[in-house]
PDB file of C-alpha atoms in Angstrom:
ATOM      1  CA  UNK A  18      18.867 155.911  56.311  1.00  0.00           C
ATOM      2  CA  UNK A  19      20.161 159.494  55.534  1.00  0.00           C
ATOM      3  CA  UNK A  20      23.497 160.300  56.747  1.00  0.00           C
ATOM      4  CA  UNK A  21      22.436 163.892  57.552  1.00  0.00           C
ATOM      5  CA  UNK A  22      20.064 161.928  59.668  1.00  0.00           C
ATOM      6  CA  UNK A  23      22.409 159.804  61.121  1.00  0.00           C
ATOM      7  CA  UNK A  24      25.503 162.175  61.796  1.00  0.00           C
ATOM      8  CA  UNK A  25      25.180 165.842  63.557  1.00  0.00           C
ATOM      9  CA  UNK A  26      27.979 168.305  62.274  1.00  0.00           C
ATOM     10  CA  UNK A  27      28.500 171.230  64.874  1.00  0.00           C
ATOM     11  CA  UNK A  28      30.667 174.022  64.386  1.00  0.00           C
ATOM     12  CA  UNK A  29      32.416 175.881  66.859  1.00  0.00           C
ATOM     13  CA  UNK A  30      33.339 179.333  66.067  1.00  0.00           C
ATOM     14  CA  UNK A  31      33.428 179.057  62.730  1.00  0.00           C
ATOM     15  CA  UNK A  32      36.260 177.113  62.597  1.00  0.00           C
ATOM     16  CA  UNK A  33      36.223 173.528  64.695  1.00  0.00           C
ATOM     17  CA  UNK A  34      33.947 171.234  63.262  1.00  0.00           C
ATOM     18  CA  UNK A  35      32.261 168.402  65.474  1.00  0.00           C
ATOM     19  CA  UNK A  36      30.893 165.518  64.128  1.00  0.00           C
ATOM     20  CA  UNK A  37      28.525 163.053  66.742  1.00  0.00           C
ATOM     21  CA  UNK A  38      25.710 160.339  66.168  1.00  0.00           C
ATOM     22  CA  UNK A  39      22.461 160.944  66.303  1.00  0.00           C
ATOM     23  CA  UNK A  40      21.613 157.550  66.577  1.00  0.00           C
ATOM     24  CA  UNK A  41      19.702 157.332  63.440  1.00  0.00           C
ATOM     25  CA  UNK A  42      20.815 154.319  61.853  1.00  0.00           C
ATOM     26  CA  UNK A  43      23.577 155.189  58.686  1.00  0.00           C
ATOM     27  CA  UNK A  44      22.824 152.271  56.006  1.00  0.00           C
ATOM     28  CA  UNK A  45      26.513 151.965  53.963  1.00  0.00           C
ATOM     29  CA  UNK A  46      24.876 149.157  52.021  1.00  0.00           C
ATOM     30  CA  UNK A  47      24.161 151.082  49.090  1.00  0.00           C
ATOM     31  CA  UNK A  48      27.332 152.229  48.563  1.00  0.00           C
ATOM     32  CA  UNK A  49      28.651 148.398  48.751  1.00  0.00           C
ATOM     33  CA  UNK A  50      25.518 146.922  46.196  1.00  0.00           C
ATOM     34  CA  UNK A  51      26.978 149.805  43.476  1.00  0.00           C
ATOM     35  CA  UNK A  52      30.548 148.958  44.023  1.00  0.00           C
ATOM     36  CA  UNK A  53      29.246 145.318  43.422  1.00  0.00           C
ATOM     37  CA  UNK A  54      28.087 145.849  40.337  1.00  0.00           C
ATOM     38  CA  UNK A  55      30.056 148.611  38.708  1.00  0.00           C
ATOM     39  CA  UNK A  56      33.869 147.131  40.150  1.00  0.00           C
ATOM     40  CA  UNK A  57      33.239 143.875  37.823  1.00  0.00           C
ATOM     41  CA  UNK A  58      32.030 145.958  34.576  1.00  0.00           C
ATOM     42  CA  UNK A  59      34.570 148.484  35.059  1.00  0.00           C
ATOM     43  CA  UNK A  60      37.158 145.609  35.156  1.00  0.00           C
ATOM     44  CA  UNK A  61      35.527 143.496  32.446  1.00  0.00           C
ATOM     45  CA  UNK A  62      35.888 146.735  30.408  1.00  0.00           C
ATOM     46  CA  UNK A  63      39.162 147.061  30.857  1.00  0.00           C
ATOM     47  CA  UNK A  64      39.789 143.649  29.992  1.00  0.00           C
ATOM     48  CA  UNK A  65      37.476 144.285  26.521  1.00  0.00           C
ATOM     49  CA  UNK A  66      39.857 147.343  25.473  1.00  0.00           C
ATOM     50  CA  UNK A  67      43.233 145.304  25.386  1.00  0.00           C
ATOM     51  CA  UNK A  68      41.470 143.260  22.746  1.00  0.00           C
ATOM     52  CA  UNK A  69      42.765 140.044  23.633  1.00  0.00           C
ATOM     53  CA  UNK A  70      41.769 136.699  21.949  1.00  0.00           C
ATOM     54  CA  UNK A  71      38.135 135.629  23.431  1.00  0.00           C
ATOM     55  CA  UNK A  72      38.979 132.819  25.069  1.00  0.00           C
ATOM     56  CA  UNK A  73      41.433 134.744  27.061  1.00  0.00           C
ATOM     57  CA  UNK A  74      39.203 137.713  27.637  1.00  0.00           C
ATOM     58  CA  UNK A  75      36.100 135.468  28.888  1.00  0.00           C
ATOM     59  CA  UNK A  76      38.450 133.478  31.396  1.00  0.00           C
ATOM     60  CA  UNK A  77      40.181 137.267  32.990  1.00  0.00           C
ATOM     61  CA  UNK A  78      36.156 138.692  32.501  1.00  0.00           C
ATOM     62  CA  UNK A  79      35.066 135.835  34.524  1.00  0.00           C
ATOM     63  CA  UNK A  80      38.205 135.474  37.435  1.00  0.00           C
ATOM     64  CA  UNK A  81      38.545 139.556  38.005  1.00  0.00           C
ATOM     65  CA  UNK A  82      34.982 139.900  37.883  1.00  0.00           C
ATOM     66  CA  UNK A  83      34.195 137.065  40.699  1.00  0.00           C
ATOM     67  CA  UNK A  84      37.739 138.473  42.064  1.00  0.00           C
ATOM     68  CA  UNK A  85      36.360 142.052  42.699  1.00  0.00           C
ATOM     69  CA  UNK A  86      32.894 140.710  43.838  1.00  0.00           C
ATOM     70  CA  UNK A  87      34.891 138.916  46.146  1.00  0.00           C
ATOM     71  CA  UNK A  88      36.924 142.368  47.583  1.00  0.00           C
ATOM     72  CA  UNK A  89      33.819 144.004  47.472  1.00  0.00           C
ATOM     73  CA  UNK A  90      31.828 141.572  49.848  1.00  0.00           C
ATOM     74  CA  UNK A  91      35.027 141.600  51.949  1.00  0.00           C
ATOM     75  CA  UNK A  92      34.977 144.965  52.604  1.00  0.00           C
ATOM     76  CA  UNK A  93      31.793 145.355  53.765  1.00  0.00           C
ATOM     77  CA  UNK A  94      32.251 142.515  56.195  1.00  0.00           C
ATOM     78  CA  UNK A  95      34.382 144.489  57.728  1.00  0.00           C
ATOM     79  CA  UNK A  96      33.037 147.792  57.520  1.00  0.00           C
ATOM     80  CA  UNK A  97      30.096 146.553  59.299  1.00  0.00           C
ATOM     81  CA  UNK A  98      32.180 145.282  62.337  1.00  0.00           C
ATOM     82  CA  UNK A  99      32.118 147.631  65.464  1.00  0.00           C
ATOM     83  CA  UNK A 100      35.612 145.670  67.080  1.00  0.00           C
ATOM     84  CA  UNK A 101      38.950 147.440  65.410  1.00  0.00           C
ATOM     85  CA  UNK A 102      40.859 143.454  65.329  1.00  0.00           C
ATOM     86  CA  UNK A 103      37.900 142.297  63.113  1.00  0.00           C
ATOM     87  CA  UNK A 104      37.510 144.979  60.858  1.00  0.00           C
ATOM     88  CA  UNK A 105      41.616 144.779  60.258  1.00  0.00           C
ATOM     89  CA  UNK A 106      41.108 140.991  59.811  1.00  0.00           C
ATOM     90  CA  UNK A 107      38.495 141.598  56.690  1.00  0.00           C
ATOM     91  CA  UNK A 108      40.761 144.050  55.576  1.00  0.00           C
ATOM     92  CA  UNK A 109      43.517 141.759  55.040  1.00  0.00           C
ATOM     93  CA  UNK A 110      40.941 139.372  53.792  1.00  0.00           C
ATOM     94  CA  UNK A 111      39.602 141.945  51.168  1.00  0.00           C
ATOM     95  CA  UNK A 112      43.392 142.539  49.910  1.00  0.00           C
ATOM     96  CA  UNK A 113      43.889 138.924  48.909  1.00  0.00           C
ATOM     97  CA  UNK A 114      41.080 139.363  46.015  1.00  0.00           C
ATOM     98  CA  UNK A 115      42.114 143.460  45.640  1.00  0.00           C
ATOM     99  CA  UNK A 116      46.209 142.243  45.076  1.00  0.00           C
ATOM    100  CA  UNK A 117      44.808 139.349  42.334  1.00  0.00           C
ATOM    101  CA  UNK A 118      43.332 141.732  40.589  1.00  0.00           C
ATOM    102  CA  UNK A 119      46.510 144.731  40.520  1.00  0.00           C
ATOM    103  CA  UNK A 120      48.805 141.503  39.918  1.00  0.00           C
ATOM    104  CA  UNK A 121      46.876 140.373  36.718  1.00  0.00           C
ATOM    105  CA  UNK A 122      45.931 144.036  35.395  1.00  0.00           C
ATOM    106  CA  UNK A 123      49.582 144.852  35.800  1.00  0.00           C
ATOM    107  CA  UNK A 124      51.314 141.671  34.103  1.00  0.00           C
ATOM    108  CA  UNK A 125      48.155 142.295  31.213  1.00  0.00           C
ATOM    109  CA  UNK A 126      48.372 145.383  30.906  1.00  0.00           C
ATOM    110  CA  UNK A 127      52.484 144.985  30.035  1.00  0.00           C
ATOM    111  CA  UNK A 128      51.703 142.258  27.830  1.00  0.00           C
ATOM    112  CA  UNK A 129      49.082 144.244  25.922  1.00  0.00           C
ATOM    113  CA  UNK A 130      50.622 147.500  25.716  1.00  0.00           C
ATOM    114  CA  UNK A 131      53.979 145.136  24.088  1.00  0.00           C
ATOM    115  CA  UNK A 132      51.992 144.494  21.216  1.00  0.00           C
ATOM    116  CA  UNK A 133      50.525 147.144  19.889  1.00  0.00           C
TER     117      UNK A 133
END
């Protein structure tokens, strides 16, 4: 599951590169299970620094947390697809979640940088 394994970079005369499978399977899973967890904390951090009241910052933890879970698992739905019309249908499906999330930060963030 390496992608050296899985990809062959050949370069022609020194300046060309080409890039071909192998066909050694290329697990992007990994990639997708840290953006899974680190997305929500990263956003739930945010959220902690704006020191909001704690009602309010449990009920944004909890909705951009499940929000970016949500974009996360989108996007690897479609990065998994081999046909181009289903990987741009998860796409859009990832961006409702993704544009939740810029639309809250942004209207927060305004709102918290106002009072201090």
């Amino acid at each position: 599951n390496s992608w050296v394994e899985a990809f062959k970079v050949v370069s022609t005369d020194g300046g060309d590169y080409t890039v071909t499978l192998t066909g050694t399977p290329f697990n992007d899973a990994y990639r997708y299970v840290d953006w899974l967890l680190t997305v929500p904390l990263l956003l739930i951090e945010l959220i902690l620094v704006m020191e909001l009241p704690q009602e309010e910052t449990v009920s944004l933890g909890w909705k951009l947390g499940v929000a970016s879970a949500l974009m996360v698992a989108s996007g690897y739905s479609g990065g998994i697809q081999e046909e181009l019309t289903v990987r741009w249908f998860w796409w859009f499906l990832a961006m409702i979640p993704f544009c939740y999330v810029v639309q809250t930060l942004v209207v927060g963030l305004n709102e918290a940088t106002s009072k201090q």
